[in-house]
Coordinates of C-alpha atoms in Angstrom, one line a residue:
Chain A
M33 CA 318.3 -99.7 282.5
E34 CA 320.4 -97.6 283.8
T35 CA 320.4 -93.7 281.6
G36 CA 317.7 -93.1 284.6
D37 CA 314.5 -90.1 284.1
H38 CA 315.0 -88.4 280.6
L39 CA 318.5 -88.5 281.4
F40 CA 318.8 -86.9 277.5
R41 CA 316.7 -83.8 277.7
R42 CA 318.1 -83.1 281.4
E43 CA 322.0 -83.4 279.5
A44 CA 320.8 -81.6 276.3
G45 CA 320.0 -78.8 279.0
R46 CA 323.6 -78.7 279.9
M47 CA 325.5 -79.3 277.2
V48 CA 323.6 -76.2 275.0
A49 CA 324.2 -74.0 278.4
A50 CA 328.6 -75.5 278.5
L51 CA 328.3 -74.7 274.5
T52 CA 326.9 -71.4 274.4
R53 CA 328.9 -69.9 276.8
I54 CA 331.6 -71.3 274.8
F55 CA 330.6 -70.7 271.1
G56 CA 328.8 -67.1 272.7
V57 CA 325.1 -67.1 272.5
H58 CA 325.6 -65.6 268.9
N59 CA 326.1 -69.5 268.2
L60 CA 322.7 -70.5 269.6
A61 CA 322.1 -73.3 266.7
L62 CA 325.9 -74.3 266.8
A63 CA 325.8 -75.3 270.1
E64 CA 322.6 -77.5 269.4
D65 CA 324.0 -79.2 266.2
V66 CA 326.7 -80.5 268.4
V67 CA 324.6 -81.2 271.1
Q68 CA 322.6 -83.9 268.7
D69 CA 325.2 -84.9 267.0
A70 CA 326.5 -86.4 270.6
F71 CA 323.0 -87.7 271.1
C72 CA 323.3 -89.8 268.3
R73 CA 326.9 -90.7 268.6
A74 CA 325.5 -92.3 272.0
L75 CA 322.3 -93.8 269.4
E76 CA 325.0 -94.9 267.7
V77 CA 328.1 -96.3 270.0
W78 CA 325.7 -97.4 273.4
K79 CA 323.2 -99.3 271.5
F80 CA 326.2 -101.8 270.5
R81 CA 327.7 -101.0 273.1
G82 CA 326.1 -101.5 275.8
V83 CA 325.0 -97.9 277.9
P84 CA 329.2 -96.7 280.3
D85 CA 329.2 -96.2 283.4
N86 CA 328.5 -92.3 283.8
P87 CA 326.7 -91.6 281.5
S88 CA 326.4 -87.9 281.7
A89 CA 330.5 -87.3 281.7
W90 CA 331.0 -89.9 278.0
L91 CA 328.4 -86.9 276.7
M92 CA 329.8 -84.2 278.2
A93 CA 333.4 -85.3 276.4
T94 CA 331.6 -86.1 273.5
A95 CA 329.8 -82.9 273.8
K96 CA 333.7 -81.7 274.0
N97 CA 335.9 -82.7 271.9
R98 CA 333.2 -81.8 269.2
A99 CA 333.9 -78.8 270.4
L100 CA 337.5 -78.8 270.3
D101 CA 337.5 -79.5 267.1
I102 CA 335.3 -76.9 266.0
L103 CA 336.8 -74.4 267.7
R104 CA 340.2 -75.5 266.2
R105 CA 338.8 -75.8 262.7
Q106 CA 336.8 -72.5 262.7
R107 CA 338.5 -70.3 264.9
T108 CA 339.7 -68.1 262.7
A109 CA 336.9 -67.7 260.1
R110 CA 333.6 -68.0 262.5
T111 CA 333.6 -65.7 266.4
F112 CA 333.2 -67.4 268.9
A113 CA 332.4 -65.9 273.0
P114 CA 334.5 -62.6 273.5
E115 CA 335.5 -63.3 276.9
L116 CA 337.2 -66.4 276.0
E117 CA 338.3 -65.2 272.3
R118 CA 342.2 -65.3 274.2
L119 CA 342.5 -68.9 275.4
I120 CA 341.2 -69.7 272.1
E121 CA 343.0 -68.8 270.3
S122 CA 346.6 -70.0 271.6
E123 CA 346.7 -74.0 271.2
W124 CA 348.5 -74.3 274.2
T125 CA 345.3 -72.0 276.7
L126 CA 342.5 -74.0 274.7
A127 CA 342.3 -77.3 275.7
P128 CA 342.8 -77.0 279.4
A129 CA 340.3 -73.8 279.1
V130 CA 337.5 -75.8 277.7
A131 CA 338.1 -78.7 280.1
E132 CA 337.5 -76.3 282.2
L133 CA 334.4 -74.8 280.2
F134 CA 333.1 -78.6 281.5
S135 CA 333.6 -79.0 284.5
A136 CA 330.2 -79.5 286.1
N137 CA 330.7 -76.1 288.7
A138 CA 331.1 -74.1 285.6
V139 CA 328.4 -76.4 283.7
K140 CA 326.4 -75.1 287.0
D141 CA 326.5 -72.0 286.4
D142 CA 326.4 -72.2 282.4
L143 CA 322.8 -72.8 283.2
L144 CA 322.0 -70.2 285.7
R145 CA 323.3 -67.8 282.8
L146 CA 321.3 -68.7 279.5
M147 CA 318.4 -69.7 282.0
F148 CA 318.6 -65.8 283.0
S149 CA 319.4 -64.9 279.2
C150 CA 316.5 -66.4 278.6
C151 CA 314.6 -64.1 280.1
H152 CA 315.3 -61.2 278.8
P153 CA 313.0 -58.1 279.0
R154 CA 312.5 -58.0 275.1
L155 CA 310.4 -61.5 275.3
P156 CA 307.1 -62.0 276.1
E157 CA 307.1 -64.2 279.1
E158 CA 305.0 -66.9 277.1
A159 CA 307.9 -66.7 274.7
Q160 CA 310.0 -67.1 277.9
V161 CA 308.7 -70.4 279.3
A162 CA 309.1 -71.7 275.8
L163 CA 312.5 -71.3 275.6
I164 CA 313.4 -72.7 278.7
L165 CA 311.2 -76.0 278.0
N166 CA 313.1 -76.2 274.2
I167 CA 316.8 -75.4 275.2
L168 CA 317.6 -75.7 279.3
C169 CA 315.3 -78.8 279.7
G170 CA 315.6 -79.8 276.7
F171 CA 311.5 -80.5 274.7
S172 CA 311.5 -80.8 271.1
V173 CA 308.8 -77.9 269.1
D174 CA 306.7 -80.7 269.5
E175 CA 306.8 -81.7 272.8
V176 CA 306.3 -78.3 273.7
A177 CA 303.5 -77.6 272.0
N178 CA 301.7 -80.7 273.7
A179 CA 302.1 -79.7 276.2
F180 CA 301.1 -76.6 275.7
V181 CA 298.3 -78.2 273.7
S182 CA 299.0 -75.6 271.2
R183 CA 299.7 -76.3 267.6
H184 CA 302.7 -77.1 266.5
A185 CA 303.7 -73.8 263.8
A186 CA 302.1 -71.2 266.7
I187 CA 304.9 -72.4 269.0
E188 CA 307.8 -73.4 266.4
K189 CA 306.9 -69.0 265.2
R190 CA 307.2 -68.8 269.4
I191 CA 310.4 -70.6 270.1
Q192 CA 312.7 -69.2 266.5
R193 CA 311.0 -65.3 267.6
A194 CA 312.7 -66.1 271.1
K195 CA 315.7 -67.7 269.7
K196 CA 317.1 -64.8 267.4
V197 CA 316.8 -62.3 270.6
L198 CA 318.6 -64.7 272.3
A199 CA 321.1 -65.0 269.9
G200 CA 321.0 -61.5 268.9
S201 CA 321.7 -60.2 272.8
K202 CA 325.5 -60.7 271.9
T203 CA 326.7 -61.7 275.2
L204 CA 325.2 -64.1 277.3
F205 CA 323.3 -63.2 280.7
D206 CA 326.3 -61.8 283.8
I207 CA 325.4 -63.9 286.6
D208 CA 328.3 -62.4 288.5
A209 CA 326.9 -58.8 288.2
P210 CA 324.5 -58.9 292.0
A211 CA 323.2 -56.2 290.8
D212 CA 322.3 -56.7 287.6
F213 CA 321.3 -61.2 288.8
S214 CA 319.2 -59.8 291.5
A215 CA 317.4 -56.9 288.7
R216 CA 316.9 -59.8 286.7
L217 CA 315.7 -62.5 289.5
P218 CA 311.8 -61.6 289.2
A219 CA 311.4 -62.6 285.9
V220 CA 313.5 -65.7 286.4
H221 CA 310.9 -66.4 289.5
R222 CA 307.9 -65.4 287.7
A223 CA 308.9 -67.5 284.2
L224 CA 309.5 -70.7 286.4
Y225 CA 306.3 -70.0 288.2
L226 CA 304.2 -69.8 285.0
L227 CA 306.4 -73.3 283.8
F228 CA 305.1 -74.8 287.2
N229 CA 300.9 -74.2 287.1
E230 CA 301.2 -75.2 283.3
G231 CA 302.5 -77.9 284.3
Y232 CA 299.7 -77.7 287.4
H233 CA 296.5 -76.2 286.2
G234 CA 298.2 -76.4 282.5
A235 CA 295.7 -77.3 279.2
S236 CA 297.0 -80.8 278.7
A237 CA 295.3 -84.0 279.3
Q238 CA 298.4 -86.1 279.9
S239 CA 299.2 -85.5 283.8
A240 CA 303.2 -87.5 282.8
V241 CA 303.5 -84.6 280.4
R242 CA 302.7 -81.8 283.6
A243 CA 304.3 -83.4 286.2
E244 CA 307.3 -83.8 283.5
L245 CA 306.2 -80.0 283.9
C246 CA 306.0 -79.3 287.7
R247 CA 309.4 -81.5 288.1
E248 CA 311.6 -79.0 284.8
A249 CA 310.4 -75.4 287.4
M250 CA 311.1 -77.0 290.6
R251 CA 313.9 -78.7 289.2
L252 CA 315.1 -75.1 287.3
A253 CA 314.3 -73.3 290.7
A254 CA 317.0 -75.6 292.6
L255 CA 319.8 -74.3 290.5
L256 CA 318.8 -70.4 292.0
L257 CA 318.7 -72.0 296.0
D258 CA 321.7 -73.5 294.4
H259 CA 323.6 -69.9 294.1
P260 CA 324.6 -67.3 296.9
I261 CA 322.3 -64.4 295.4
G262 CA 319.3 -66.8 294.4
A263 CA 318.5 -67.7 296.9
A264 CA 316.6 -65.4 298.1
P265 CA 313.4 -66.0 300.4
T266 CA 311.3 -64.8 297.4
T267 CA 313.2 -68.2 295.7
W268 CA 312.2 -69.7 298.7
A269 CA 308.4 -68.7 298.6
L270 CA 308.5 -70.2 295.2
S271 CA 309.8 -73.0 296.0
A272 CA 308.3 -73.8 298.9
L273 CA 304.7 -73.2 296.6
M274 CA 306.2 -75.7 294.1
C275 CA 306.7 -78.5 296.9
L276 CA 302.9 -77.7 298.4
D277 CA 301.9 -78.1 295.1
A278 CA 303.1 -80.9 294.1
A279 CA 302.5 -83.2 297.0
R280 CA 299.3 -82.9 295.8
L281 CA 299.3 -84.5 292.2
P282 CA 299.2 -87.6 292.3
A283 CA 295.6 -87.3 294.6
R284 CA 294.8 -85.1 291.8
V285 CA 293.8 -87.3 288.8
D286 CA 293.5 -91.2 290.3
A287 CA 293.5 -93.9 288.0
S288 CA 291.1 -93.6 285.6
G289 CA 292.4 -90.8 284.4
N290 CA 289.5 -88.8 286.4
L291 CA 290.4 -85.0 288.0
N292 CA 289.7 -84.6 291.7
P293 CA 289.2 -81.8 293.0
L294 CA 290.8 -80.8 296.3
F295 CA 288.3 -81.5 298.1
D296 CA 287.1 -84.5 296.8
Q297 CA 291.4 -85.3 297.0
D298 CA 292.7 -88.5 298.9
R299 CA 294.3 -87.4 300.9
T300 CA 296.5 -89.7 301.5
L301 CA 298.3 -90.5 298.6
W302 CA 300.2 -86.6 298.8
D303 CA 303.5 -86.9 299.0
R304 CA 304.0 -86.4 302.5
E305 CA 308.3 -85.6 301.9
L306 CA 307.5 -82.6 299.5
V307 CA 305.0 -81.5 302.3
I308 CA 307.1 -81.5 304.9
E309 CA 310.0 -79.6 302.3
G310 CA 307.6 -77.4 301.2
L311 CA 307.0 -76.5 305.0
K312 CA 310.6 -76.4 306.1
L313 CA 311.6 -73.3 303.2
L314 CA 308.2 -71.9 303.4
E315 CA 309.7 -71.3 307.0
Q316 CA 312.9 -70.1 305.8
S317 CA 311.2 -68.2 303.1
A318 CA 309.9 -65.4 306.7
A319 CA 313.1 -64.5 306.4
G320 CA 313.8 -60.9 305.5
P321 CA 310.8 -58.0 305.2
E322 CA 310.7 -59.5 301.2
L323 CA 306.8 -60.6 300.9
S324 CA 306.0 -61.5 297.8
E325 CA 303.1 -63.4 296.0
Y326 CA 305.2 -66.0 295.5
H327 CA 304.6 -66.3 299.5
I328 CA 301.2 -66.2 300.6
E329 CA 299.8 -68.4 297.8
A330 CA 302.7 -71.1 299.6
A331 CA 300.6 -69.9 302.8
I332 CA 297.8 -70.6 301.2
A333 CA 299.0 -74.4 299.8
S334 CA 300.3 -75.0 303.5
V335 CA 296.7 -74.2 304.4
H336 CA 295.2 -77.4 302.4
A337 CA 298.6 -79.1 302.8
T338 CA 297.9 -79.4 307.7
A339 CA 294.4 -80.0 306.4
G340 CA 294.0 -83.8 307.8
R341 CA 290.5 -83.1 306.1
A342 CA 288.9 -80.8 304.5
E343 CA 286.1 -80.3 306.4
D344 CA 289.3 -79.1 308.5
T345 CA 290.4 -76.4 306.3
D346 CA 290.7 -73.2 308.3
W347 CA 288.9 -70.8 305.5
G348 CA 289.1 -68.1 307.7
K349 CA 293.0 -68.2 307.3
V350 CA 292.8 -68.9 303.4
V351 CA 290.5 -66.2 303.1
S352 CA 292.4 -64.2 304.3
L353 CA 295.8 -64.0 302.5
Y354 CA 293.9 -64.6 299.6
D355 CA 293.0 -61.2 300.6
A356 CA 296.7 -60.5 300.7
L357 CA 297.2 -62.2 297.2
M358 CA 294.8 -59.4 295.9
R359 CA 295.7 -55.8 297.4
L360 CA 299.7 -57.3 295.9
R361 CA 298.6 -59.5 292.6
P362 CA 295.8 -58.4 291.9
S363 CA 293.9 -60.1 289.2
P364 CA 290.8 -61.9 287.9
V365 CA 291.3 -65.9 289.2
V366 CA 292.3 -64.3 292.4
A367 CA 289.6 -62.7 292.9
L368 CA 287.8 -66.2 292.4
N369 CA 289.7 -68.2 294.4
R370 CA 289.3 -65.7 296.6
A371 CA 285.0 -65.6 296.3
I372 CA 285.1 -69.9 296.2
A373 CA 287.1 -69.5 299.7
I374 CA 284.0 -66.9 301.7
A375 CA 281.9 -69.7 299.9
Q376 CA 283.6 -72.4 301.9
R377 CA 283.2 -70.1 305.3
D378 CA 280.0 -68.4 304.9
G379 CA 278.5 -70.4 302.6
P380 CA 276.6 -70.3 298.6
E381 CA 275.1 -66.9 298.9
R382 CA 277.9 -65.3 299.9
G383 CA 280.2 -65.8 297.6
L384 CA 277.7 -66.5 294.9
A385 CA 277.7 -62.0 296.3
E386 CA 281.6 -62.6 295.5
I387 CA 281.6 -63.7 292.2
G388 CA 278.8 -60.8 291.5
A389 CA 281.9 -58.4 292.1
I390 CA 284.6 -59.6 290.6
E391 CA 286.1 -57.0 288.8
N392 CA 286.9 -57.6 284.5
P393 CA 284.8 -60.7 285.3
D394 CA 285.1 -60.8 280.9
R395 CA 288.9 -62.1 282.1
L396 CA 287.3 -65.3 282.0
A397 CA 284.6 -66.1 280.3
A398 CA 287.0 -68.8 278.7
Y399 CA 288.7 -70.1 281.9
P400 CA 285.6 -73.4 282.5
F401 CA 285.5 -73.8 286.0
Y402 CA 284.1 -69.6 286.8
S403 CA 281.3 -70.8 285.2
A404 CA 281.6 -74.4 287.1
A405 CA 282.9 -72.3 290.4
L406 CA 279.2 -70.8 289.3
G407 CA 277.6 -74.0 288.5
E408 CA 279.4 -75.1 292.2
L409 CA 277.2 -72.4 295.1
E410 CA 274.0 -72.6 292.8
L411 CA 274.3 -76.1 293.3
R412 CA 274.9 -76.7 297.2
R413 CA 272.0 -73.9 297.4
G414 CA 269.7 -76.6 296.0
Q415 CA 269.2 -74.4 292.4
H416 CA 270.0 -78.1 290.4
E417 CA 268.7 -76.0 287.2
T418 CA 270.9 -73.1 287.6
A419 CA 274.0 -75.2 288.8
R420 CA 272.9 -77.5 286.0
E421 CA 273.8 -75.2 283.1
H422 CA 276.3 -73.4 284.8
F423 CA 278.3 -76.6 284.2
R424 CA 276.9 -77.4 280.8
A425 CA 278.4 -73.4 279.7
A426 CA 281.9 -75.1 281.7
R427 CA 281.9 -77.9 279.9
A428 CA 282.6 -76.3 275.9
L429 CA 285.5 -74.8 278.0
A430 CA 286.5 -77.3 278.9
R431 CA 290.0 -78.0 277.3
N432 CA 290.8 -81.9 277.7
P433 CA 289.0 -84.9 278.4
M434 CA 290.2 -85.1 281.8
E435 CA 288.3 -81.9 282.6
R436 CA 285.0 -82.9 280.1
R437 CA 284.6 -86.2 282.2
F438 CA 284.4 -84.2 284.9
L439 CA 282.2 -81.4 283.7
D440 CA 279.7 -84.3 282.5
R441 CA 280.1 -85.8 285.9
R442 CA 278.7 -82.8 287.8
V443 CA 276.2 -81.8 285.1
S444 CA 274.9 -85.3 285.8
A445 CA 275.7 -85.0 289.5
C446 CA 272.9 -81.7 289.3
E447 CA 270.7 -83.6 287.6
R448 CA 270.6 -86.0 290.3
G449 CA 270.8 -83.8 292.7
V450 CA 273.3 -84.1 294.9
T451 CA 275.4 -81.5 296.4
T452 CA 278.1 -82.3 297.9
S453 CA 282.0 -82.2 296.2
A454 CA 283.6 -78.5 295.0
L455 CA 285.6 -76.4 293.8
S456 CA 289.0 -75.6 293.5
A457 CA 291.4 -78.4 292.1
Chain B
M248 CA 322.6 -123.5 263.5
S249 CA 323.7 -120.8 260.7
E250 CA 325.7 -117.2 260.5
F251 CA 323.8 -114.3 259.1
T252 CA 325.0 -110.3 259.1
F253 CA 322.2 -108.1 259.7
L254 CA 323.7 -104.8 258.5
F255 CA 321.4 -102.2 259.3
R256 CA 320.1 -98.3 257.8
G257 CA 318.8 -95.6 258.6
R258 CA 318.9 -93.1 261.6
D259 CA 317.0 -90.2 262.2
T260 CA 318.8 -86.9 262.6
T261 CA 316.1 -84.5 264.3
A262 CA 314.8 -86.9 266.6
S263 CA 314.1 -85.2 270.0
P264 CA 316.5 -86.0 272.6
E265 CA 313.6 -88.0 274.6
Q266 CA 312.7 -89.7 271.8
M267 CA 316.7 -90.9 271.1
Q268 CA 316.8 -91.8 274.9
K269 CA 313.5 -93.8 274.3
A270 CA 315.0 -95.3 270.6
M271 CA 318.1 -96.0 272.6
Q272 CA 316.2 -98.1 275.6
K273 CA 314.4 -100.1 272.5
W274 CA 317.8 -101.7 271.2
M275 CA 319.0 -102.6 274.6
A276 CA 316.1 -104.1 275.2
W277 CA 316.9 -105.7 271.8
F278 CA 319.8 -106.7 271.5
K279 CA 319.5 -108.0 275.3
E280 CA 316.8 -110.8 274.2
L281 CA 319.0 -111.6 271.4
G282 CA 321.6 -112.0 273.5
D283 CA 319.5 -114.1 276.3
K284 CA 318.5 -116.1 273.6
G285 CA 322.0 -117.0 272.4
Y286 CA 321.1 -115.5 269.1
I287 CA 324.1 -113.0 269.1
K288 CA 328.4 -114.2 267.5
Y289 CA 329.5 -111.5 267.7
P290 CA 327.4 -107.7 268.8
G291 CA 329.3 -106.0 266.0
H292 CA 330.2 -102.4 265.5
P293 CA 328.3 -98.4 264.7
L294 CA 330.1 -97.2 261.0
E295 CA 330.9 -93.5 261.5
H296 CA 328.9 -92.4 258.5
S297 CA 331.6 -89.9 256.4
G298 CA 334.5 -92.3 255.4
K299 CA 335.6 -92.2 252.1
V300 CA 335.5 -94.6 249.1
V301 CA 338.2 -96.0 246.5
T302 CA 337.5 -96.7 243.2
G303 CA 337.9 -98.8 239.7
R304 CA 341.4 -99.3 238.1
Q305 CA 342.6 -95.5 238.9
K306 CA 341.8 -95.7 242.1
T307 CA 339.9 -93.5 243.0
V308 CA 338.7 -91.8 245.8
H309 CA 335.7 -89.9 247.0
D310 CA 334.4 -89.1 249.9
G311 CA 331.4 -91.1 251.3
P312 CA 329.6 -93.8 250.9
Y313 CA 327.1 -92.0 248.2
A314 CA 324.9 -93.0 248.6
E315 CA 321.6 -90.6 250.9
A316 CA 321.4 -91.1 254.1
K317 CA 319.0 -93.1 255.3
D318 CA 320.9 -96.0 252.6
V319 CA 323.8 -95.2 254.4
V320 CA 324.9 -98.7 256.4
G321 CA 325.2 -97.7 260.6
G322 CA 325.9 -100.8 261.9
F323 CA 326.8 -104.7 261.8
T324 CA 326.0 -107.5 264.3
L325 CA 326.3 -111.3 263.4
I326 CA 323.8 -113.4 264.1
E327 CA 323.0 -117.1 264.9
A328 CA 320.0 -119.4 263.9
K329 CA 318.4 -122.3 261.9
D330 CA 318.5 -120.4 259.0
L331 CA 317.2 -117.7 257.1
Q332 CA 313.6 -117.2 258.0
H333 CA 315.2 -117.4 261.3
A334 CA 317.2 -114.6 261.0
V335 CA 314.4 -113.1 259.1
E336 CA 311.8 -113.2 261.9
I337 CA 314.8 -111.6 264.4
S338 CA 315.4 -109.5 262.3
K339 CA 312.0 -107.3 262.6
G340 CA 312.3 -106.5 266.8
C341 CA 314.6 -104.5 265.4
P342 CA 314.0 -101.1 266.6
I343 CA 315.4 -99.5 263.4
F344 CA 311.7 -99.5 261.8
D345 CA 310.1 -97.5 263.8
I346 CA 312.5 -94.5 261.9
G347 CA 311.7 -96.7 258.7
G348 CA 314.7 -97.8 258.5
S349 CA 315.6 -101.4 257.0
V350 CA 317.4 -104.4 258.3
E351 CA 319.3 -106.7 255.9
V352 CA 320.0 -110.2 256.3
R353 CA 323.2 -111.9 254.5
P354 CA 324.1 -115.1 255.0
V355 CA 327.4 -115.5 255.8
Q356 CA 328.6 -118.4 253.5
R357 CA 330.1 -121.1 255.2
L358 CA 334.2 -121.5 253.4
S359 CA 334.4 -125.9 253.7
M360 CA 337.5 -127.7 252.6

């Protein structure tokens, strides 16, 4: 049918963004009610009459009319967006002003305003990401909980608290103040990066859900690229990283739902268009002196993307990029990935030594791929018994059936004495 | 062939956008199937969920309908089927059951001279 992929979800974000701009961010709940109402109407009318030629315009018009209705009836009882107060007060200016606020260009800016508002410094990062998914991407609380493999109650609480902070911030973020825009931009990058990673490395076992999270992050990053200040080298780098990683998604999980690590992937399944797009963005990101963690991660992804076979990978280059990443944004996970690259370059003993030297390894204690990496390297140097113990420990930490099956296969590989296959996914 | 009115009751106002879209796709597919098989006499209309109810000799006007949200008729369609049993079979494909709704199948009385 003609409504396209996830049309309702996408339109939910656009409508709520336009409505919060008009009603004011303190009326977020009212904006959400209007959106819900528009969907109910669409469902009722379209099922009898068919989908209109331009479903998106139909939904926007319905939301706009409802907004006009509310503004007319409640303008004395309720306060709306303070900066629009004068336009809303007069019947002469109301309808044209609201029509203008619902134009495609205005809505594009509204999405940015809301996205920047969601990245409020008073909100923890995970709350920012949940909020973005909920209000900008149209995921229900259940769908966010499902994507994060969290309990409904925990996510609901997180989103409710975040909405309180957002609604309490009085005004939406001012995207027309260049200094403020640049100051908030890193937080927005970080939130989109985390959203993407939740899709790419997260715990959800449903590959469709994961791909959706990646796609949403890419869609929002594209909004940044479309803005004069948002289109900064770091945004290009982040988008490059997303494209290059997303290119591998089709090969990451096979038809029977099995996880394939990078080394075992059928590289012909990689999305060539995304690779090309990613490499182009990476080149653009080199404009200017700035070197962010996204630049380095995108560069690492580009080394993999351009290696025709796993054994063609330039591991020396990967190691030096991880060295740079450790200097810029050190973390146990980065250190682990660096150790794996060193093992590829210099052999399993050197890799194991590097893993042994990781600071704060307790922060990796719950991460199944820490034990799995130890298992791979032990297996590779012929220590099948030790390797099996590591894989068993990893399996106990597995977050979903897909990871569990993968680690089961590694345990039985140890028992059979197979030494091929490999590490990071 | 005889005519039947399907009265649809029940709606889910708490569904997520994705669920709404899925529900809509199901409705479209169902209506298309009925249309393809020639069962639709008149596609009908959705009904607003608010309105007025006028009652009694006094013609008292109330905000209505009175019924609980789930019992409010949300729309109707005119169906052509062999007999009541056939019409009931047809109604069973309706996606309204997914949200706990109902379809009331009522034969349209034939007026003969």
